[in-house]
Short mmCIF file of C-alpha atoms and ligand atoms in Angstrom, two decimals:
data_model
loop_
_atom_site.label_atom_id
_atom_site.label_comp_id
_atom_site.label_asym_id
_atom_site.label_seq_id
_atom_site.Cartn_x
_atom_site.Cartn_y
_atom_site.Cartn_z
CA UNK M 1 101.27 92.09 118.70
CA UNK M 2 103.89 90.41 120.83
CA UNK M 3 103.07 86.99 119.45
CA UNK M 4 103.68 88.11 115.85
CA UNK M 5 107.34 87.12 115.55
CA UNK M 6 106.74 83.84 117.33
CA UNK M 7 103.76 83.04 115.10
CA UNK M 8 105.85 83.59 111.97
CA UNK M 9 108.76 81.57 113.36
CA UNK M 10 106.47 78.69 114.36
CA UNK M 11 104.72 78.61 110.98
CA UNK M 12 107.54 79.60 108.68
CA UNK M 13 108.15 76.14 107.22
CA UNK M 14 104.48 75.62 106.44
CA UNK M 15 104.27 79.07 104.83
CA UNK M 16 107.20 78.16 102.61
CA UNK M 17 105.61 74.86 101.59
CA UNK M 18 102.41 76.66 100.68
CA UNK M 19 104.22 79.33 98.68
CA UNK M 20 106.23 76.63 96.88
CA UNK M 21 102.99 74.96 95.73
CA UNK M 22 101.98 78.21 94.06
CA UNK M 23 105.43 78.77 92.57
CA UNK M 24 105.35 75.28 91.00
CA UNK M 25 102.47 76.40 88.75
CA UNK M 26 104.12 77.96 85.66
CA UNK M 27 101.67 80.85 85.31
CA UNK M 28 103.42 82.76 82.51
CA UNK M 29 100.82 85.26 81.35
CA UNK M 30 102.42 86.08 78.01
CA UNK M 31 102.28 82.52 76.66
CA UNK M 32 99.16 81.01 75.17
CA UNK M 33 100.27 77.48 76.13
CA UNK M 34 100.05 78.41 79.83
CA UNK M 35 96.39 79.44 79.72
CA UNK M 36 95.37 76.47 81.84
CA UNK M 37 98.11 77.24 84.37
CA UNK M 38 96.62 80.69 84.83
CA UNK M 39 93.38 79.07 86.00
CA UNK M 40 95.32 76.64 88.18
CA UNK M 41 97.17 79.50 89.87
CA UNK M 42 93.97 81.52 90.27
CA UNK M 43 92.28 78.49 91.85
CA UNK M 44 95.22 78.09 94.20
CA UNK M 45 94.96 81.75 95.26
CA UNK M 46 91.23 81.43 95.90
CA UNK M 47 91.64 78.25 97.99
CA UNK M 48 94.47 79.82 99.97
CA UNK M 49 92.41 82.91 100.81
CA UNK M 50 89.54 80.74 102.03
CA UNK M 51 91.89 78.60 104.12
CA UNK M 52 93.39 81.68 105.71
CA UNK M 53 90.08 83.09 106.82
CA UNK M 54 88.33 84.96 104.00
CA UNK M 55 84.50 84.98 104.22
CA UNK M 56 84.34 84.46 100.50
CA UNK M 57 86.70 84.18 97.55
CA UNK M 58 86.03 83.73 93.86
CA UNK M 59 87.77 83.40 90.53
CA UNK M 60 86.36 86.15 88.29
CA UNK M 61 86.48 85.87 84.52
CA UNK M 62 87.84 88.84 82.57
CA UNK M 63 88.44 89.26 78.86
CA UNK M 64 91.92 87.88 79.57
CA UNK M 65 93.33 85.99 82.54
CA UNK M 66 91.08 85.68 85.61
CA UNK M 67 91.19 87.92 88.69
CA UNK M 68 90.82 86.44 92.16
CA UNK M 69 88.68 88.44 94.56
CA UNK M 70 88.27 87.66 98.26
CA UNK M 71 87.13 89.51 101.36
CA UNK M 72 86.69 89.49 105.07
CA UNK M 73 84.29 92.16 106.28
CA UNK M 74 84.24 92.42 110.06
CA UNK M 75 82.37 95.73 110.41
CA UNK M 76 81.16 98.01 107.59
CA UNK M 77 81.92 101.01 109.82
CA UNK M 78 85.63 100.17 109.92
CA UNK M 79 88.16 101.12 107.20
CA UNK M 80 88.74 98.69 104.34
CA UNK M 81 92.20 97.83 103.03
CA UNK M 82 92.46 96.27 99.57
CA UNK M 83 95.45 94.00 99.01
CA UNK M 84 96.65 93.90 95.42
CA UNK M 85 99.11 91.38 94.00
CA UNK M 86 99.70 89.39 90.82
CA UNK M 87 99.96 85.62 90.36
CA UNK M 88 101.35 85.79 86.83
CA UNK M 89 105.08 85.66 86.12
CA UNK M 90 107.52 86.49 83.35
CA UNK M 91 108.92 83.91 80.91
CA UNK M 92 112.01 82.04 82.11
CA UNK M 93 114.33 81.97 79.08
CA UNK M 94 117.31 81.53 78.82
CA UNK M 95 116.82 78.27 80.74
CA UNK M 96 120.46 77.15 80.66
CA UNK M 97 121.47 80.07 82.87
CA UNK M 98 119.33 78.87 85.79
CA UNK M 99 121.19 76.96 88.53
CA UNK M 100 117.97 75.17 89.51
CA UNK M 101 114.76 74.78 87.53
CA UNK M 102 112.64 77.99 87.56
CA UNK M 103 109.46 76.21 88.68
CA UNK M 104 111.16 73.90 91.21
CA UNK M 105 111.65 76.29 94.12
CA UNK M 106 114.70 75.64 96.24
CA UNK M 107 116.32 77.40 99.21
CA UNK M 108 120.06 78.06 98.84
CA UNK M 109 122.15 80.48 100.91
CA UNK M 110 119.05 81.64 102.73
CA UNK M 111 117.23 82.63 99.53
CA UNK M 112 114.31 81.13 97.66
CA UNK M 113 115.30 80.55 94.02
CA UNK M 114 112.47 80.35 91.47
CA UNK M 115 110.53 82.39 88.92
CA UNK M 116 108.04 84.39 90.99
CA UNK M 117 110.01 83.95 94.24
CA UNK M 118 109.94 87.74 94.61
CA UNK M 119 107.84 89.03 91.67
CA UNK M 120 105.17 88.68 92.81
CA UNK M 121 104.21 85.31 94.30
CA UNK M 122 106.62 85.58 97.24
CA UNK M 123 105.74 89.18 98.05
CA UNK M 124 102.01 88.59 97.59
CA UNK M 125 102.09 85.54 99.85
CA UNK M 126 103.49 87.63 102.74
CA UNK M 127 100.06 89.29 102.80
CA UNK M 128 98.27 85.95 102.87
CA UNK M 129 100.41 84.82 105.82
CA UNK M 130 99.90 88.13 107.66
CA UNK M 131 96.15 87.79 107.06
CA UNK M 132 96.15 84.28 108.50
CA UNK M 133 97.97 85.55 111.58
CA UNK M 134 95.55 88.44 112.14
CA UNK M 135 92.45 86.30 111.65
CA UNK M 136 93.58 83.29 113.65
CA UNK M 137 94.72 85.41 116.61
CA UNK M 138 91.60 87.59 116.47
CA UNK M 139 93.53 90.79 115.89
CA UNK M 140 92.22 91.89 112.50
CA UNK M 141 91.51 95.62 113.03
CA UNK M 142 89.69 96.41 109.76
CA UNK M 143 88.00 94.95 106.70
CA UNK M 144 90.18 93.33 104.09
CA UNK M 145 89.63 92.75 100.40
CA UNK M 146 92.00 90.95 98.07
CA UNK M 147 92.30 91.61 94.37
CA UNK M 148 94.91 89.37 92.77
CA UNK M 149 95.37 89.61 89.01
CA UNK M 150 97.01 87.48 86.33
CA UNK M 151 97.90 90.05 83.67
CA UNK M 152 100.37 92.40 85.34
CA UNK M 153 103.38 91.20 83.36
CA UNK M 154 101.57 91.85 80.08
CA UNK M 155 100.34 95.34 81.01
CA UNK M 156 96.94 94.44 82.57
CA UNK M 157 94.97 94.88 79.30
CA UNK M 158 91.65 93.57 80.72
CA UNK M 159 91.87 95.21 84.11
CA UNK M 160 90.49 98.64 83.23
CA UNK M 161 87.19 97.04 82.26
CA UNK M 162 87.29 94.76 85.30
CA UNK M 163 87.64 97.77 87.62
CA UNK M 164 84.85 99.65 85.84
CA UNK M 165 82.53 96.64 86.11
CA UNK M 166 83.31 96.05 89.79
CA UNK M 167 83.39 99.50 91.41
CA UNK M 168 80.98 98.48 94.15
CA UNK M 169 82.83 95.33 95.06
CA UNK M 170 86.14 97.18 95.11
CA UNK M 171 85.07 100.06 97.35
CA UNK M 172 87.78 100.69 99.94
CA UNK M 173 90.05 103.23 101.64
CA UNK M 174 93.49 102.27 100.40
CA UNK M 175 95.25 99.72 98.23
CA UNK M 176 98.24 98.00 99.79
CA UNK M 177 100.80 96.47 97.45
CA UNK M 178 104.05 94.55 97.87
CA UNK M 179 105.42 94.39 94.34
CA UNK M 180 108.37 96.80 94.47
CA UNK M 181 111.84 96.90 96.03
CA UNK M 182 113.60 98.55 98.97
CA UNK M 183 116.85 100.50 98.60
CA UNK M 184 118.73 97.85 100.61
CA UNK M 185 118.18 95.15 103.23
CA UNK M 186 119.15 97.65 105.96
CA UNK M 187 117.60 100.64 104.21
CA UNK M 188 113.85 100.35 104.49
CA UNK M 189 112.13 102.51 101.93
CA UNK M 190 108.66 103.15 100.56
CA UNK M 191 108.15 103.48 96.82
CA UNK M 192 106.49 106.85 96.15
CA UNK M 193 106.64 106.79 92.37
CA UNK M 194 106.32 104.38 89.46
CA UNK M 195 107.03 105.14 85.82
CA UNK M 196 104.54 104.76 83.01
CA UNK M 197 105.24 102.82 79.87
CA UNK M 198 104.76 102.81 76.13
CA UNK M 199 105.88 99.64 74.38
CA UNK M 200 106.12 99.39 70.59
CA UNK M 201 107.43 97.00 67.99
CA UNK M 202 108.97 98.39 64.80
CA UNK M 203 109.41 96.67 61.44
CA UNK M 204 111.71 97.73 58.62
CA UNK M 205 111.32 96.04 55.25
CA UNK M 206 113.69 96.40 52.29
CA UNK M 207 113.99 94.10 49.27
CA UNK M 208 111.30 91.48 48.66
CA UNK M 209 113.63 88.59 49.68
CA UNK M 210 116.96 88.00 51.40
CA UNK M 211 119.63 88.90 48.85
CA UNK M 212 123.20 87.75 48.19
CA UNK M 213 125.26 90.37 50.02
CA UNK M 214 127.99 90.21 47.39
CA UNK M 215 125.79 90.63 44.35
CA UNK M 216 123.62 93.36 45.90
CA UNK M 217 125.67 94.73 48.84
CA UNK M 218 126.43 98.43 48.42
CA UNK M 219 123.59 99.02 45.98
CA UNK M 220 120.53 98.12 48.03
CA UNK M 221 119.66 99.52 51.48
CA UNK M 222 120.12 96.98 54.27
CA UNK M 223 117.10 97.09 56.63
CA UNK M 224 119.22 96.16 59.65
CA UNK M 225 121.72 98.94 58.95
CA UNK M 226 118.83 101.37 58.46
CA UNK M 227 117.07 100.23 61.64
CA UNK M 228 120.29 100.72 63.63
CA UNK M 229 120.68 104.25 62.23
CA UNK M 230 117.10 105.07 63.08
CA UNK M 231 117.40 103.69 66.59
CA UNK M 232 120.68 105.42 67.36
CA UNK M 233 119.18 108.74 66.31
CA UNK M 234 116.49 108.39 69.00
CA UNK M 235 118.89 109.48 71.76
CA UNK M 236 121.28 112.39 71.30
CA UNK M 237 124.79 112.88 72.70
CA UNK M 238 123.38 114.47 75.86
CA UNK M 239 121.32 111.38 76.56
CA UNK M 240 118.06 113.10 75.58
CA UNK M 241 115.32 111.43 73.62
CA UNK M 242 114.88 113.13 70.23
CA UNK M 243 111.22 112.27 69.63
CA UNK M 244 109.52 115.61 68.90
CA UNK M 245 107.41 116.82 71.83
CA UNK M 246 108.59 113.97 74.06
CA UNK M 247 109.48 116.15 77.06
CA UNK M 248 106.54 118.57 76.77
CA UNK M 249 104.63 117.21 79.78
CA UNK M 250 107.53 115.96 81.91
CA UNK M 251 107.15 117.17 85.48
CA UNK M 252 110.03 119.39 86.66
CA UNK M 253 111.00 118.91 90.26
CA UNK M 254 111.99 121.88 92.39
CA UNK M 255 115.59 122.12 93.66
CA UNK M 256 114.15 121.36 97.06
CA UNK M 257 112.58 118.15 95.91
CA UNK M 258 115.78 117.13 94.16
CA UNK M 259 117.79 117.77 97.30
CA UNK M 260 115.30 115.66 99.21
CA UNK M 261 115.76 112.88 96.67
CA UNK M 262 119.54 113.07 96.89
CA UNK M 263 119.28 112.24 100.58
CA UNK M 264 118.23 108.66 99.79
CA UNK M 265 121.22 106.46 100.59
CA UNK M 266 122.56 105.06 97.33
CA UNK M 267 125.89 103.37 96.76
CA UNK M 268 126.80 103.95 93.13
CA UNK M 269 129.98 101.85 93.36
CA UNK M 270 128.02 98.84 94.64
CA UNK M 271 125.32 99.41 92.01
CA UNK M 272 127.89 99.31 89.20
CA UNK M 273 129.60 96.29 90.68
CA UNK M 274 126.36 94.34 91.09
CA UNK M 275 125.56 94.62 87.38
CA UNK M 276 129.14 94.34 86.16
CA UNK M 277 129.62 97.69 84.42
CA UNK M 278 132.56 100.12 84.70
CA UNK M 279 130.60 103.27 83.97
CA UNK M 280 126.98 104.32 84.06
CA UNK M 281 125.34 106.28 81.25
CA UNK M 282 122.26 108.45 80.89
CA UNK M 283 120.83 111.92 80.53
CA UNK M 284 123.31 114.68 81.32
CA UNK M 285 122.70 116.69 84.45
CA UNK M 286 120.85 114.02 86.40
CA UNK M 287 121.95 111.54 89.07
CA UNK M 288 121.35 107.80 88.75
CA UNK M 289 118.33 107.81 91.06
CA UNK M 290 116.94 110.80 89.14
CA UNK M 291 117.53 109.10 85.80
CA UNK M 292 115.40 106.12 86.86
CA UNK M 293 113.01 107.90 89.20
CA UNK M 294 112.01 111.23 87.64
CA UNK M 295 113.27 111.15 84.04
CA UNK M 296 111.89 109.17 81.11
CA UNK M 297 114.00 106.66 79.19
CA UNK M 298 113.96 104.77 75.89
CA UNK M 299 115.36 101.28 75.40
CA UNK M 300 115.55 98.65 72.71
CA UNK M 301 114.42 95.44 74.38
CA UNK M 302 115.23 93.14 71.50
CA UNK M 303 116.35 93.36 67.89
CA UNK M 304 116.30 90.72 65.18
CA UNK M 305 116.60 90.02 61.50
CA UNK M 306 119.00 88.45 59.05
CA UNK M 307 121.16 85.45 59.84
CA UNK M 308 122.03 84.77 63.51
CA UNK M 309 122.84 81.03 63.64
CA UNK M 310 126.41 79.69 63.82
CA UNK M 311 128.85 80.34 61.04
CA UNK M 312 128.75 82.98 58.37
CA UNK M 313 126.03 83.41 55.79
CA UNK M 314 126.48 86.23 53.33
CA UNK M 315 123.06 87.77 53.21
CA UNK M 316 121.51 91.17 52.82
CA UNK M 317 118.30 90.64 54.78
CA UNK M 318 114.84 91.60 53.66
CA UNK M 319 113.59 92.58 57.12
CA UNK M 320 114.66 93.98 60.49
CA UNK M 321 112.62 94.28 63.68
CA UNK M 322 112.96 95.72 67.17
CA UNK M 323 110.99 96.02 70.38
CA UNK M 324 111.29 99.52 71.84
CA UNK M 325 110.00 100.63 75.21
CA UNK M 326 109.75 104.06 76.75
CA UNK M 327 109.48 104.57 80.51
CA UNK M 328 107.43 107.65 81.28
CA UNK M 329 107.21 109.97 84.25
CA UNK M 330 104.22 111.68 85.90
CA UNK M 331 102.09 113.84 83.56
CA UNK M 332 103.38 112.15 80.41
CA UNK M 333 100.46 110.30 78.88
CA UNK M 334 101.14 106.87 77.43
CA UNK M 335 98.77 107.19 74.43
CA UNK M 336 100.10 110.62 73.55
CA UNK M 337 103.73 109.46 73.75
CA UNK M 338 102.95 106.40 71.63
CA UNK M 339 101.52 108.65 68.94
CA UNK M 340 104.50 111.03 69.11
CA UNK M 341 106.88 108.09 68.83
CA UNK M 342 105.02 106.57 65.90
CA UNK M 343 104.90 109.87 63.99
CA UNK M 344 108.55 110.56 64.69
CA UNK M 345 109.76 107.09 63.77
CA UNK M 346 107.85 107.12 60.47
CA UNK M 347 109.10 110.64 59.71
CA UNK M 348 112.76 109.60 59.95
CA UNK M 349 112.31 106.56 57.68
CA UNK M 350 114.27 106.85 54.42
CA UNK M 351 112.45 106.08 51.17
CA UNK M 352 114.58 103.01 50.49
CA UNK M 353 112.67 100.98 53.13
CA UNK M 354 109.14 100.52 54.40
CA UNK M 355 108.65 101.19 58.14
CA UNK M 356 105.76 100.11 60.38
CA UNK M 357 105.17 100.73 64.09
CA UNK M 358 102.86 98.57 66.22
CA UNK M 359 101.78 99.47 69.73
CA UNK M 360 102.00 96.52 72.16
CA UNK M 361 100.99 97.93 75.53
CA UNK M 362 101.24 100.89 77.82
CA UNK M 363 100.34 102.33 81.20
CA UNK M 364 100.53 105.50 83.25
CA UNK M 365 102.96 106.40 86.01
CA UNK M 366 102.05 107.03 89.61
CA UNK M 367 103.04 109.32 92.49
CA UNK M 368 102.18 108.63 96.08
CA UNK M 369 101.89 111.60 98.44
CA UNK M 370 103.64 111.27 101.81
CA UNK M 371 101.28 113.42 103.90
CA UNK M 372 98.45 110.88 104.06
CA UNK M 373 97.33 108.53 106.85
CA UNK M 374 98.25 105.54 104.68
CA UNK M 375 101.80 106.74 104.05
CA UNK M 376 102.25 107.55 107.74
CA UNK M 377 100.88 104.13 108.69
CA UNK M 378 103.32 102.41 106.33
CA UNK M 379 106.17 104.54 107.63
CA UNK M 380 105.38 103.66 111.26
CA UNK M 381 105.05 99.99 110.37
CA UNK M 382 108.59 99.91 108.93
CA UNK M 383 109.89 101.85 111.90
CA UNK M 384 108.41 99.23 114.19
CA UNK M 385 110.20 96.38 112.39
CA UNK M 386 113.48 98.06 111.41
CA UNK M 387 113.88 100.60 114.19
CA UNK M 388 114.46 103.42 111.66
CA UNK M 389 112.31 105.63 109.46
CA UNK M 390 111.89 104.39 105.88
CA UNK M 391 113.10 106.61 103.03
CA UNK M 392 110.58 107.63 100.36
CA UNK M 393 111.93 107.02 96.86
CA UNK M 394 110.70 106.89 93.28
CA UNK M 395 111.26 103.64 91.47
CA UNK M 396 111.93 103.26 87.75
CA UNK M 397 109.61 100.27 87.36
CA UNK M 398 105.97 100.19 86.28
CA UNK M 399 102.75 98.62 87.59
CA UNK M 400 100.08 99.84 85.16
CA UNK M 401 97.09 99.00 87.35
CA UNK M 402 98.18 101.36 90.13
CA UNK M 403 97.20 104.46 88.16
CA UNK M 404 93.98 102.72 87.03
CA UNK M 405 93.07 102.22 90.69
CA UNK M 406 93.39 105.95 91.15
CA UNK M 407 91.67 106.99 87.91
CA UNK M 408 88.82 104.47 87.90
CA UNK M 409 88.23 103.71 91.58
CA UNK M 410 89.61 106.93 93.05
CA UNK M 411 91.74 104.97 95.52
CA UNK M 412 95.41 105.69 96.29
CA UNK M 413 97.96 102.91 96.66
CA UNK M 414 100.76 102.32 99.14
CA UNK M 415 103.76 100.50 97.69
CA UNK M 416 105.27 98.56 100.56
CA UNK M 417 107.77 96.43 98.67
CA UNK M 418 110.32 94.13 100.26
CA UNK M 419 112.25 93.09 97.15
CA UNK M 420 115.97 93.78 96.79
CA UNK M 421 117.95 94.89 93.74
CA UNK M 422 119.79 91.56 93.88
CA UNK M 423 116.60 89.49 93.56
CA UNK M 424 117.10 89.34 89.77
CA UNK M 425 113.38 89.66 88.96
CA UNK M 426 112.63 88.86 85.29
CA UNK M 427 116.15 87.34 85.01
CA UNK M 428 117.54 83.83 85.40
CA UNK M 429 117.96 82.79 89.06
CA UNK M 430 115.28 85.11 90.41
CA UNK M 431 115.41 84.86 94.18
CA UNK M 432 113.93 86.21 97.35
CA UNK M 433 115.85 86.21 100.64
CA UNK M 434 114.03 84.44 103.49
CA UNK M 435 114.99 87.39 105.70
CA UNK M 436 113.01 89.76 103.43
CA UNK M 437 110.10 87.33 103.34
CA UNK M 438 110.03 87.27 107.15
CA UNK M 439 110.55 91.03 107.57
CA UNK M 440 107.62 91.60 105.23
CA UNK M 441 105.31 89.31 107.18
CA UNK M 442 106.37 91.07 110.38
CA UNK M 443 105.77 94.56 109.02
CA UNK M 444 102.40 94.13 107.28
CA UNK M 445 100.22 93.56 110.38
CA UNK M 446 101.50 96.82 111.89
CA UNK M 447 100.32 98.70 108.83
CA UNK M 448 96.72 97.67 109.50
CA UNK M 449 96.92 98.67 113.12
CA UNK M 450 98.42 102.12 112.47
CA UNK M 451 96.16 102.76 109.50
CA UNK M 452 93.02 102.16 111.54
CA UNK M 453 94.36 104.38 114.35
CA UNK M 454 95.29 107.20 111.99
CA UNK M 455 91.97 107.01 110.13
CA UNK M 456 89.97 107.59 113.33
N1 BES H 1 106.89 94.22 90.17
C1 BES H 1 107.29 94.74 88.91
C2 BES H 1 107.47 96.24 88.92
C3 BES H 1 108.52 96.78 89.87
C4 BES H 1 109.58 96.02 90.33
C5 BES H 1 108.38 98.09 90.26
C6 BES H 1 110.51 96.56 91.20
C7 BES H 1 109.32 98.64 91.11
C8 BES H 1 110.37 97.87 91.59
C9 BES H 1 106.22 94.37 87.87
O1 BES H 1 105.85 93.02 87.96
C10 BES H 1 106.78 94.56 86.50
O2 BES H 1 107.68 93.85 86.14
N2 BES H 1 106.22 95.46 85.74
C11 BES H 1 106.50 95.60 84.37
C12 BES H 1 105.30 96.24 83.75
C13 BES H 1 105.07 95.92 82.32
C14 BES H 1 105.21 94.49 81.95
C15 BES H 1 103.75 96.47 81.86
C16 BES H 1 107.74 96.44 84.17
O3 BES H 1 108.04 97.36 84.97
O4 BES H 1 108.45 96.18 83.20
MN1 MN H 2 105.47 92.49 89.89
MN1 MN H 3 107.43 91.84 86.95
#
């Protein structure tokens, strides 16, 4: 593939223009008012796949946002690689913190700035470009299917059914995904683990209306004070989650495996500096990479109630609310943890308030073995581009559909992500360095080649 780098260089500007057209569609899956944009983005994905050489591509209805499916089958005897990506993005608030508009992509300092620049429009598009290259230069070594969804950022609620209904269509040997990060621009790595998730909303109700905090304060329980007490009791002074039974199924790694993990290059000083904190915090007895990679966590994502506008209002509020998420590790089951959490949270509620827990969404974690042809193919592909072996590492993030692929279709995934910690995904000023975009496009075609060789 000597012409690969030249092809990317020659077509880079056009690729960027194409990607920017997709980025300009504000496909925010969590907001009802963007429903039409979801169809626009799905249509764009379908058209792009056809332009780049797919035999067929279609927008498939689901119970939620549509899935785009496309394929190029060159020989049924050859292996089939399924490319997964998502065209939906996260909300953009707070808008005033963006240097340029989130849906007006712009290149500054060698980086694309926009919502979706990395997660996942930019990373997904690397696969479209690589596909175009392989088809147009007649070097495609296997069959390719694309499954691009629009519900990843809301937990893929309709995708289980979609997979069950489309087993035949989605038959394949491996799923290839670029929707994760590498340890650093010069530290190629392959994500071998994802965490699961259980996401709940809790409601605490006290008096039947907001009260005067002078007339009633001290005599009536304040739902916000109570909620804070309840939340702070969820993690003890050793950083352990206090929900009864929470750790029962947590996988324990052998000392060997932990030593292996500790070999991943990780600069804790730089990590702290990049997020502006003096000290890190977490479960005692575990390193930072262990805390995010192999240990579960519990976080309040948002908390509200009472008076929060400017100035002072003396009020004892009637209600308090919080969004609480738990990241889970292999063997913990999302439904089981949700039930444990709910039971625990209700059991610690004092009688002076009413407490309710709603489940929002969840998903299971994932572990990728390293002794498979697909992992070896990915490893060799990175080596080809970077000149060094990639490091396997477990990420703290979640992609719920990856475990569904395994459970429903029986197909393993390879997480070949090219994002960087500094890409600020989900945050204001999300960005994706052009150098990562190019490295990704250069690496992907090698995966196909090695995979087909190793499968023989
Ligand atoms: N692409 C991310 C997940 C990710 C990013 C994994 C970086 C590893 C490294 C994905 O789009 C995402 O944001 N997932 C959500 C899942 C949730 C909304 C169900 C997450 O992890 O919060
Ligand atoms: Mn993503
Ligand atoms: Mn995301």
